[in-house]
XYZ file of C-alpha atoms in Angstrom:
743
model
C 231.615 131.192 52.902
C 234.623 128.883 53.679
C 235.177 131.009 56.952
C 232.020 129.749 58.674
C 232.733 126.074 57.290
C 236.243 126.126 59.046
C 234.606 127.765 61.844
C 231.893 124.832 62.306
C 234.322 122.115 61.702
C 236.703 123.381 64.061
C 234.235 123.956 66.939
C 232.685 120.586 66.152
C 235.841 118.617 66.323
C 236.889 120.417 69.556
C 233.610 119.995 71.324
C 233.068 116.319 70.427
C 236.650 115.442 71.333
C 236.360 117.279 74.740
C 232.935 115.799 75.438
C 234.084 112.265 74.693
C 236.772 112.551 77.008
C 234.813 114.036 79.725
C 232.099 110.997 79.511
C 235.030 108.664 79.471
C 236.087 109.583 83.045
C 233.988 112.554 84.224
C 235.677 112.400 87.908
C 239.140 112.738 86.791
C 240.782 116.529 86.849
C 242.430 115.932 83.512
C 239.364 115.001 81.795
C 237.331 117.926 83.190
C 239.881 120.458 82.313
C 240.434 119.006 79.015
C 236.746 119.508 78.188
C 236.775 123.060 79.581
C 239.837 123.671 77.403
C 237.979 122.535 74.258
C 235.005 124.626 75.180
C 237.043 127.882 75.794
C 238.750 127.193 72.612
C 235.471 126.904 70.718
C 234.300 129.855 72.279
C 237.309 132.035 71.304
C 237.012 130.821 67.662
C 233.344 131.828 67.662
C 233.892 135.351 69.061
C 236.900 135.694 66.639
C 234.759 134.994 63.831
C 231.986 137.657 64.822
C 234.773 140.212 65.545
C 235.313 140.149 61.709
C 231.758 139.491 60.858
C 229.753 141.716 63.588
C 226.187 141.145 64.165
C 223.949 141.922 67.244
C 226.811 143.522 68.890
C 229.186 146.250 67.716
C 232.548 145.307 66.292
C 234.431 146.780 69.153
C 232.496 144.701 71.494
C 233.163 141.713 69.973
C 236.959 142.496 69.579
C 236.947 142.937 73.159
C 235.315 139.659 73.729
C 238.081 137.938 71.632
C 240.529 139.081 74.337
C 238.331 138.045 77.333
C 238.014 134.673 75.559
C 241.697 134.399 75.013
C 242.278 135.119 78.738
C 240.108 132.056 79.630
C 241.661 130.125 76.880
C 245.149 130.773 78.279
C 244.162 129.913 81.851
C 242.655 126.490 80.829
C 245.733 125.866 78.893
C 247.904 126.273 82.021
C 245.514 124.353 84.151
C 245.150 121.431 81.664
C 248.887 120.865 81.108
C 249.702 121.383 84.819
C 247.828 118.029 85.406
C 248.800 116.256 82.322
C 249.551 113.416 82.191
C 249.114 112.546 85.915
C 245.501 113.349 85.679
C 245.700 115.151 89.225
C 246.087 118.767 90.386
C 249.573 119.300 91.974
C 250.003 122.764 91.607
C 246.927 123.991 93.673
C 248.720 126.658 95.326
C 249.070 128.351 91.831
C 245.538 127.790 90.709
C 243.576 130.188 92.548
C 245.749 133.197 92.106
C 246.046 132.473 88.326
C 242.328 132.153 88.108
C 241.606 135.504 89.951
C 244.223 137.423 87.736
C 242.233 135.697 84.781
C 239.117 136.935 85.977
C 240.607 140.583 86.540
C 242.088 140.548 82.876
C 238.581 139.262 81.514
C 236.983 142.298 83.270
C 239.958 144.720 82.198
C 239.304 143.818 78.412
C 235.829 145.057 78.381
C 237.158 148.380 79.145
C 238.807 151.283 76.965
C 242.016 150.719 79.120
C 242.890 147.915 76.494
C 241.298 148.873 73.217
C 240.030 152.325 73.136
C 238.272 152.166 69.822
C 238.332 150.929 66.221
C 239.826 152.630 63.240
C 239.012 151.493 59.579
C 241.618 151.418 56.724
C 240.889 152.052 53.132
C 239.887 148.665 52.531
C 237.194 148.752 55.428
C 239.223 146.637 57.773
C 238.894 147.408 61.293
C 242.027 148.395 63.264
C 241.858 148.487 67.151
C 243.256 151.468 68.999
C 245.409 149.871 71.919
C 245.744 151.446 75.308
C 248.307 150.667 78.238
C 246.180 147.768 79.516
C 247.176 145.745 76.504
C 250.450 145.009 78.424
C 248.384 143.199 81.201
C 246.625 141.081 78.920
C 249.903 140.220 77.118
C 251.484 139.375 80.308
C 248.706 137.047 81.170
C 248.960 135.371 77.804
C 252.741 135.140 77.679
C 253.006 133.907 81.370
C 250.125 131.416 81.233
C 251.106 130.112 77.982
C 254.803 130.011 78.547
C 254.093 128.436 82.131
C 252.299 125.640 80.535
C 255.006 124.944 78.007
C 257.683 125.191 80.767
C 255.626 122.429 82.891
C 255.489 120.262 79.692
C 258.958 120.453 78.927
C 260.121 119.932 82.521
C 257.806 116.864 82.792
C 259.110 115.762 79.363
C 262.870 115.790 80.784
C 261.829 113.424 83.656
C 259.415 111.167 81.504
C 260.337 107.701 79.723
C 258.871 105.601 77.274
C 255.324 106.132 76.003
C 254.770 109.191 78.484
C 257.679 110.840 76.753
C 256.311 110.300 73.170
C 252.817 111.690 74.477
C 254.395 114.852 75.852
C 256.667 115.239 72.726
C 253.595 115.457 70.543
C 251.502 117.684 72.688
C 254.435 120.102 73.180
C 254.879 120.279 69.433
C 251.120 120.847 68.988
C 250.756 123.517 71.731
C 253.983 125.260 70.476
C 253.026 125.462 66.859
C 249.420 126.179 67.304
C 249.541 129.125 69.808
C 252.862 130.365 68.128
C 250.703 130.923 64.831
C 247.626 132.207 66.776
C 249.635 134.753 68.632
C 251.427 135.962 65.518
C 248.130 136.244 63.564
C 245.971 137.740 66.271
C 248.236 139.675 68.467
C 251.535 140.708 67.088
C 250.348 141.559 63.601
C 247.263 143.499 64.867
C 249.170 145.140 67.504
C 252.241 145.907 66.020
C 251.304 146.274 62.250
C 247.815 146.918 62.241
C 247.084 143.875 59.940
C 244.007 141.586 60.430
C 244.102 139.890 57.289
C 245.025 136.518 59.090
C 242.593 136.710 61.651
C 239.931 134.771 59.580
C 242.392 131.949 59.502
C 242.645 131.498 63.371
C 240.249 128.514 63.325
C 242.499 126.632 60.826
C 245.527 127.458 63.199
C 243.817 125.633 66.032
C 243.444 122.485 63.960
C 247.441 122.215 64.622
C 246.613 121.535 68.212
C 243.686 119.202 67.774
C 245.432 117.415 64.916
C 248.482 116.690 67.207
C 246.080 115.589 70.091
C 244.270 113.297 67.557
C 247.677 111.837 66.521
C 248.447 111.223 70.067
C 245.162 109.669 70.681
C 245.339 107.355 67.534
C 249.134 106.737 67.897
C 249.690 106.378 71.573
C 246.200 106.159 72.943
C 246.387 109.378 75.139
C 242.707 108.847 75.973
C 240.935 105.483 75.179
C 238.557 106.630 72.529
C 239.115 104.497 69.650
C 235.640 103.213 69.177
C 234.212 106.473 68.813
C 237.016 107.401 66.298
C 236.798 104.350 64.286
C 232.991 104.383 64.252
C 232.967 108.167 63.308
C 235.550 107.598 60.506
C 233.655 104.610 59.163
C 230.410 106.484 59.014
C 232.454 109.646 57.365
C 233.926 107.357 54.680
C 230.895 105.573 53.920
C 228.671 108.792 53.636
C 231.403 110.571 51.638
C 231.798 107.750 49.237
C 228.051 107.340 48.779
C 227.689 111.101 48.124
C 230.445 111.046 45.694
C 229.288 107.839 43.838
C 225.913 109.734 43.531
C 227.120 112.860 42.354
C 229.475 111.603 39.716
C 226.702 109.254 38.377
C 224.312 112.150 38.233
C 226.736 114.522 36.782
C 227.892 111.922 33.986
C 224.191 111.254 33.055
C 223.529 114.952 32.966
C 226.440 115.400 30.673
C 226.027 112.396 28.559
C 222.143 112.890 28.154
C 221.404 116.575 28.462
C 217.835 117.476 29.099
C 216.296 120.380 27.074
C 214.129 122.055 29.878
C 214.653 123.157 33.392
C 211.983 120.895 34.477
C 212.551 117.059 34.969
C 210.378 114.713 32.781
C 208.827 111.684 34.314
C 211.695 109.518 33.021
C 214.105 111.699 34.813
C 212.429 111.451 37.855
C 212.355 107.752 37.543
C 216.052 107.550 36.832
C 216.981 109.789 39.928
C 214.686 107.945 42.289
C 216.307 104.617 41.000
C 219.502 105.970 41.401
C 218.850 107.118 45.008
C 217.396 103.646 46.010
C 220.458 102.148 44.438
C 222.842 104.269 46.272
C 220.938 103.543 49.611
C 221.048 99.748 49.034
C 224.859 100.059 48.532
C 225.332 102.051 51.809
C 225.093 98.934 53.994
C 227.616 96.836 52.343
C 230.091 99.809 51.916
C 229.503 100.466 55.819
C 230.421 96.812 56.394
C 233.551 97.228 54.294
C 234.705 100.303 56.040
C 233.736 98.980 59.472
C 236.014 95.976 58.862
C 239.050 98.096 57.596
C 238.680 100.643 60.347
C 238.485 97.945 62.886
C 241.714 96.387 61.342
C 243.358 99.800 61.912
C 241.984 100.746 65.276
C 241.637 97.304 66.708
C 244.660 95.380 65.644
C 244.915 94.351 69.447
C 241.468 92.954 69.363
C 240.708 89.516 71.001
C 237.640 87.692 72.290
C 237.829 87.901 76.314
C 235.588 84.913 76.918
C 238.001 82.713 74.813
C 241.001 84.014 76.727
C 239.450 83.166 80.022
C 238.128 79.752 78.685
C 241.609 78.914 77.533
C 243.081 79.931 80.729
C 240.435 77.919 82.870
C 241.464 74.772 80.544
C 245.155 75.355 81.786
C 244.217 75.667 85.448
C 242.036 72.520 85.472
C 244.503 70.509 83.666
C 247.697 71.464 85.936
C 248.094 71.248 89.636
C 251.762 71.523 89.606
C 252.704 75.255 90.194
C 255.463 75.935 87.598
C 254.040 74.194 84.795
C 250.542 75.889 85.391
C 252.139 79.327 85.530
C 254.385 78.986 82.773
C 251.573 77.857 80.635
C 249.257 80.598 81.855
C 251.847 83.200 81.195
C 252.318 82.160 77.632
C 248.534 81.789 77.071
C 247.782 85.375 78.411
C 250.897 86.973 76.294
C 249.736 85.214 73.236
C 246.002 85.934 73.550
C 246.209 89.594 74.611
C 249.240 90.260 72.334
C 251.735 91.115 75.045
C 255.354 91.198 74.824
C 255.448 88.772 77.840
C 253.829 87.708 81.132
C 255.324 86.647 84.270
C 254.385 85.879 87.975
C 256.210 86.687 91.494
C 255.022 83.997 93.917
C 255.817 83.993 97.516
C 255.067 81.213 100.135
C 257.637 78.765 98.607
C 260.735 80.156 100.213
C 261.675 80.046 103.729
C 262.268 83.811 103.927
C 258.764 85.359 103.369
C 260.059 88.470 101.723
C 261.490 86.246 98.784
C 259.659 85.734 95.559
C 259.912 82.798 93.048
C 259.729 84.418 89.464
C 257.876 82.309 86.652
C 257.237 83.376 83.193
C 258.762 85.176 80.371
C 259.611 88.406 82.052
C 262.435 87.219 84.450
C 265.311 87.562 82.034
C 267.882 87.832 84.694
C 266.165 90.898 86.468
C 265.344 89.248 89.631
C 266.575 92.172 91.850
C 264.478 94.757 89.913
C 261.520 92.403 90.122
C 262.032 91.902 93.894
C 262.255 95.715 94.410
C 259.078 96.071 92.326
C 256.808 93.676 94.317
C 258.106 94.943 97.509
C 257.488 98.617 96.704
C 255.013 100.433 99.037
C 252.996 101.532 96.083
C 251.544 98.118 95.890
C 250.386 97.710 99.420
C 246.953 99.615 99.105
C 246.207 98.758 95.419
C 244.880 95.753 93.580
C 247.222 96.682 90.510
C 249.477 99.329 88.914
C 249.421 100.614 85.527
C 252.816 102.057 84.147
C 251.054 104.757 82.146
C 248.930 105.835 85.135
C 251.860 106.236 87.539
C 252.524 109.796 88.588
C 255.920 111.071 87.132
C 256.844 111.536 90.789
C 257.260 107.967 91.562
C 260.312 107.678 89.527
C 261.763 104.570 91.175
C 258.660 102.315 90.565
C 258.139 103.923 87.153
C 261.650 103.117 86.079
C 261.591 99.590 87.454
C 258.325 98.992 85.204
C 259.850 100.486 82.257
C 263.170 98.566 82.843
C 261.192 95.229 82.729
C 259.323 96.422 79.891
C 256.269 95.972 81.966
C 252.743 97.679 81.254
C 251.227 96.739 84.737
C 251.503 94.520 87.906
C 248.431 92.776 89.265
C 248.078 91.487 92.816
C 247.114 87.793 92.992
C 244.913 87.891 96.365
C 242.273 85.495 97.615
C 239.895 86.058 100.364
C 242.385 84.466 102.582
C 245.894 85.743 101.681
C 247.906 87.491 99.046
C 250.130 84.817 97.166
C 251.941 86.922 94.710
C 251.783 89.130 91.743
C 251.066 88.862 87.870
C 253.569 91.098 85.835
C 252.021 92.102 82.512
C 254.384 93.070 79.698
C 253.656 95.804 77.147
C 251.276 95.348 74.256
C 253.184 94.184 71.161
C 251.603 96.994 68.926
C 252.899 99.685 71.361
C 249.427 100.710 72.634
C 248.708 101.010 76.272
C 246.234 98.825 78.075
C 242.730 99.633 77.295
C 239.971 99.544 79.919
C 238.990 96.126 78.339
C 242.473 94.729 79.042
C 242.386 95.938 82.574
C 239.212 94.131 83.341
C 240.144 91.078 81.649
C 243.395 90.722 83.445
C 241.799 91.654 86.691
C 239.717 88.601 86.054
C 242.446 86.497 85.281
C 244.402 87.575 88.181
C 241.423 86.556 90.592
C 241.428 83.265 88.945
C 245.048 82.791 89.112
C 245.251 83.501 92.844
C 242.897 80.737 93.661
C 244.684 78.311 91.451
C 248.102 79.534 92.654
C 246.805 78.972 96.429
C 245.548 75.608 95.584
C 248.915 74.618 93.760
C 250.958 75.880 96.888
C 248.829 73.778 99.354
C 249.331 70.955 97.044
C 253.067 71.698 97.212
C 252.960 71.769 100.878
C 251.231 68.235 101.078
C 253.606 66.858 98.578
C 256.584 68.107 100.542
C 255.078 66.945 103.935
C 254.684 63.540 102.170
C 258.317 63.661 101.283
C 259.372 64.759 104.759
C 257.080 62.154 106.290
C 258.431 59.476 104.183
C 261.895 60.304 104.981
C 261.114 60.457 108.707
C 259.271 57.153 108.305
C 262.073 55.686 106.606
C 264.621 56.955 109.324
C 262.162 55.690 111.988
C 261.931 52.447 110.284
C 265.619 51.870 110.067
C 265.853 52.702 113.652
C 263.147 50.216 114.565
C 264.869 47.675 112.644
C 267.932 48.118 114.365
C 266.253 48.116 117.755
C 264.049 45.161 116.763
C 267.246 43.409 115.800
C 268.654 44.040 119.208
C 265.440 43.134 120.925
C 265.473 39.722 119.039
C 269.091 39.118 120.080
C 267.996 39.885 123.732
C 264.900 37.771 123.400
C 267.114 34.849 122.068
C 269.437 35.263 124.744
C 266.369 35.358 127.345
C 264.873 32.172 125.708
C 268.022 30.444 126.133
C 268.449 31.527 129.753
C 264.725 30.450 130.520
C 265.393 27.036 128.538
C 268.408 26.378 130.492
C 267.109 27.434 133.868
C 263.805 25.480 133.275
C 265.530 22.354 132.343
C 267.774 22.620 135.141
C 264.892 23.124 137.613
C 262.555 20.596 136.102
C 264.959 17.488 136.827
C 265.152 17.928 140.601
C 261.497 19.092 140.712
C 260.351 16.115 138.821
C 262.368 13.776 141.248
C 260.959 15.621 144.130
C 257.330 15.093 142.836
C 258.002 11.578 142.072
C 259.353 10.627 145.406
C 256.439 12.493 147.139
C 253.938 10.532 145.073
C 255.537 7.387 145.925
C 255.380 8.396 149.838
C 251.719 9.383 149.502
C 250.865 5.849 147.922
C 252.774 3.974 150.806
C 255.631 2.637 148.782
C 257.856 3.691 151.372
C 255.705 2.496 154.485
C 252.531 3.630 156.327
C 252.440 7.396 157.232
C 250.153 9.256 159.750
C 247.355 11.356 158.559
C 249.482 14.502 159.396
C 252.268 13.444 157.525
C 250.076 12.641 154.501
C 248.625 16.064 154.570
C 251.949 17.650 154.760
C 253.271 15.527 151.944
C 250.215 16.209 149.877
C 250.724 19.960 150.153
C 254.387 19.598 149.240
C 253.376 17.523 146.310
C 250.910 20.090 145.082
C 253.452 22.806 145.273
C 256.029 20.621 143.444
C 253.344 20.086 140.757
C 252.557 23.694 140.244
C 256.394 24.308 139.920
C 256.536 21.750 137.270
C 253.560 23.012 135.326
C 255.166 26.645 135.659
C 258.628 25.325 134.380
C 256.664 23.379 131.613
C 254.996 26.695 130.539
C 258.483 28.370 130.490
C 259.965 25.768 128.410
C 257.116 25.420 126.091
C 257.194 29.211 125.301
C 260.898 29.004 124.861
C 260.480 26.118 122.351
C 257.972 27.929 120.673
C 260.346 30.740 119.994
C 262.816 28.474 118.860
C 260.762 26.267 116.949
C 261.350 23.302 119.137
C 257.673 22.961 120.443
C 256.730 19.274 119.586
C 253.308 17.603 120.313
C 253.826 13.917 121.250
C 250.462 12.308 120.795
C 249.565 8.680 122.481
C 246.427 7.154 123.585
C 244.966 9.173 126.534
C 242.004 8.809 128.838
C 240.980 12.168 129.182
C 238.316 11.450 131.788
C 240.914 9.825 134.027
C 243.285 12.691 133.386
C 240.627 15.306 134.445
C 239.570 13.386 137.516
C 243.494 13.113 138.732
C 243.819 16.820 138.164
C 240.587 17.785 140.104
C 241.343 15.474 142.911
C 244.786 17.132 143.270
C 243.055 20.425 143.392
C 240.110 19.563 145.797
C 242.186 20.540 148.843
C 243.105 24.103 147.114
C 239.275 24.398 146.569
C 238.488 23.797 150.157
C 241.031 26.206 151.336
C 239.457 28.919 149.203
C 235.734 27.866 150.152
C 235.014 27.168 146.754
C 232.630 24.164 145.734
C 234.416 22.030 143.175
C 232.197 19.431 141.229
C 233.321 17.284 138.451
C 230.914 15.567 136.238
C 232.619 12.512 134.977
C 230.986 10.793 132.205
C 230.245 7.202 132.331
C 231.966 6.453 129.022
C 234.531 8.495 127.304
C 236.324 7.842 124.231
C 240.198 7.353 124.313
C 241.883 10.177 122.231
C 245.241 10.629 120.705
C 246.508 13.535 122.572
C 249.802 14.801 124.198
C 248.602 13.764 127.580
C 251.512 15.660 129.496
C 250.527 19.006 127.728
C 246.714 18.329 127.853
C 246.930 17.558 131.673
C 248.748 20.863 132.138
C 245.829 22.703 130.202
C 243.119 21.122 132.289
C 245.209 21.936 135.420
C 245.542 25.504 134.336
C 241.855 26.096 133.717
C 240.666 24.456 136.877
C 243.526 26.267 138.917
C 242.416 29.683 137.469
C 238.818 29.038 138.221
C 239.448 28.478 141.722
C 241.734 31.452 142.274
C 239.398 33.910 140.214
C 236.192 32.800 142.088
C 235.487 34.703 145.545
C 234.771 32.485 148.519
C 231.261 30.818 148.580
C 231.373 30.320 144.835
C 231.448 27.375 142.925
C 233.626 25.708 139.873
C 231.917 23.069 137.752
C 234.243 20.875 135.607
C 232.194 18.968 132.911
C 233.652 16.289 130.313
C 231.119 14.861 127.609
C 231.094 13.595 124.092
C 228.899 13.595 121.234
C 229.072 11.717 117.991
C 231.393 14.580 116.537
C 233.190 16.034 119.350
C 234.764 15.496 122.693
C 234.499 18.424 124.710
C 235.870 19.718 128.279
C 234.662 22.787 130.174
C 235.354 24.554 133.431
C 232.535 27.057 134.605
C 232.986 29.154 137.484
C 231.080 32.072 139.324
C 234.163 34.277 139.585
C 235.326 37.690 138.429
C 234.607 37.165 134.893
C 236.669 38.927 132.070
C 235.675 42.580 130.954
C 234.301 42.610 127.355
C 237.005 45.520 126.294
C 239.874 43.179 127.058
C 238.530 39.764 126.063
C 240.381 39.714 122.603
C 243.742 40.215 124.494
C 243.236 37.269 126.802
C 245.161 34.550 125.213
C 248.129 36.749 124.274
C 251.445 36.025 125.688
C 251.897 37.718 129.248
C 248.730 39.378 129.138
C 246.424 39.531 132.442
C 243.226 41.455 133.061
C 243.302 44.222 135.475
C 240.852 42.469 137.936
C 242.747 39.158 137.826
C 246.184 40.971 138.500
C 244.553 42.391 141.706
C 243.279 39.204 142.844
C 246.445 37.074 141.989
C 249.498 39.277 141.666
C 251.957 36.250 141.192
C 250.472 35.300 137.906
C 252.716 35.111 134.804
C 250.051 35.412 132.000
C 251.428 32.291 130.231
C 248.923 29.609 131.144
C 246.197 30.880 128.821
C 248.707 31.560 126.040
C 250.246 27.917 126.245
C 246.837 26.462 126.724
C 245.533 27.738 123.381
C 248.824 26.722 121.608
C 248.721 23.291 122.894
C 244.967 22.733 122.058
C 245.208 24.377 118.429
C 248.371 22.349 117.887
C 246.561 19.109 118.381
C 243.681 20.185 116.173
C 241.309 21.304 118.998
C 239.349 24.446 119.303
C 239.260 26.871 122.555
C 236.064 27.231 124.405
C 235.576 30.676 126.128
C 232.558 32.552 127.345
C 232.680 35.414 130.004
C 230.683 38.001 131.717
C 232.279 40.389 134.269
C 231.106 40.095 137.695
C 229.117 36.644 136.800
C 232.027 34.239 135.966
C 233.495 32.544 132.836
C 233.723 29.248 130.903
C 237.050 27.917 129.666
C 237.550 24.668 127.875
C 238.388 22.921 124.636
C 236.877 20.549 122.253
C 238.212 17.903 119.844
C 236.774 16.328 116.846
C 236.487 12.465 117.348
C 237.011 11.777 113.827
C 240.571 12.844 113.908
C 241.580 12.298 117.545
C 239.659 9.185 118.764
C 241.428 5.880 119.235
C 239.404 2.571 119.355
C 240.242 -0.523 121.184
C 243.711 0.958 122.425
C 244.652 0.202 126.283
C 245.709 3.455 128.005
C 248.457 3.553 130.808
C 247.689 3.648 134.394
C 248.555 6.480 136.455
C 251.446 4.814 138.095
C 252.915 3.960 134.741
C 252.421 7.603 133.789
C 254.387 8.857 136.746
C 257.244 6.275 136.573
C 257.557 7.413 132.620
C 257.695 10.858 133.838
C 260.622 10.019 136.305
C 262.496 8.299 133.502
C 261.825 11.019 131.100
C 263.385 13.783 133.530
C 266.672 11.893 133.428
C 266.976 12.368 129.786
C 268.141 15.864 128.552
C 265.318 18.215 127.189
């Protein structure tokens, strides 16, 4: 009876394990071959049992099937460990010959060429009569199993770390289990005709399955913790419930023996109540075992959503790259229970092949990290897992092991790759599970975007710093140049002031004497002489005004511009300037009109400077009005103000440049074409003179239709009542006397 129990248990364990591995990843060669290995092992166990307890077929047929199943089993052992642990077939050139040879041996074992017949000893045990073909079977068994062990040992010699531990466990399990099986099923039977240990063969296979289970639990050769943990929890719960039920029932039966074989009503009620109580206890016991098995199998457990939420909080709260990555590395390592986490970030160095390494995995190993992140294996993959790297890639595997690194993930956005996240091994010694890989992939995607934003922020900051430095340098240069310009401007003002003063004195004398000649102080002159003298006087007057403008500008720069107010008859001043410009207007075929008021208040103004403003406005109107146009000069007053204006039908000022019109040395393009000899000082000084005396400038203009220039003064602050004003003759004599004094 124990033989069938051992058989069922062995077949069940092997089949469930193989099926679970296959379901985990049905596309992987190693998973498929491991599943076929467990099926062939289960088939071998079944036919071995029936070779001892024959049914349906003859015992000789079952014995021959044992050799056939063993041949298939040996082939899948060789194939499975040829791809372990890489998961890919690398020895394809040996696979087909080995498979064909296995098929040949399977067919051969069904003939008398291997086992001729069976003989029975005195105890009734069957003894096969071997034939020469047994050597062919033994060659297959020894070469395939020996080749499998050779491949494992060869891989073991080149492996490191966790892979080496996995290989060590599997080599031990294979060697121990198949040595025992060959000894019990081949050598004892063939050499000593002893079949007494054949019935224990299923137990011998548990050495292999036990070693594989240990590798799964300890080193997570396959990620089957959930199935194992839940299976153990259910088995422990079920076993404990059955044990409690059996013990209680046994004790009750011993303490309260029943006299008859049939159960009374009370007994039935008791057993029903006991069953109900046991059923009620099942769920609490199950929770207890679930909790404890989780503690054993899920000591690395964590809540992915909590990890991602915590990381998001760090990314939102930091824009500086280094604090953000250092805090992120610590959070990832702490929450996923890693020995460390680090980052390799590019884009911060002038050399694009150089990386900045941040986090807890640097530890003076920048050279190893640089080789790792520049390795060709990472060019076409989003991540590398140390335990999944082929043993042939010795260089990159050694780099990862040297860094105690479990994986490396690319930090890539839809635009570019910004670096790598280097993940340390689990503190528990376990490999990364599928859950870990998924969570770390999500984290790497979020970090990639955050790193790219932080790098752009650094670029902006660096640009601001560089820009600020350039601005400061340019500002210093501008200050130096400006200082030089001030010195040059001061020299220019001093020269203009000196030259203007020296020119003004003789011009004022010329103007004064010409005025005396015109007024007949030197005797009667002819009409022709008067015309020529008048033109000379007008030219001298313009020169005086120009020199006065330059002197005033110079005085403005040096702070010596002074307004000398006195009672002024503005109506007489305007009339005098208009009369002087009548000949000029006639020459330009311009109609010049002056609307003199009958009564106009005496104002407290700087007559010399306001006269210059009046002359400038009227003179400009004449010069900038085409032939046939008109210039109208008006002077009027109201209760609140006195106003002077000059309206022409000339060029007008373009609207786009009107705001520049009263600037120093500025002239509109259309005005520059009509009068190239202008200085651009007249309107500038006019505004200064008007505003300095408390007045306001009047200006209106439409390009192509004409302009209006003028000024207004409030009567409340400028009007003088009952004050006699000097005559023009007195004014000219005062000017002659003033010209003799230094400016």
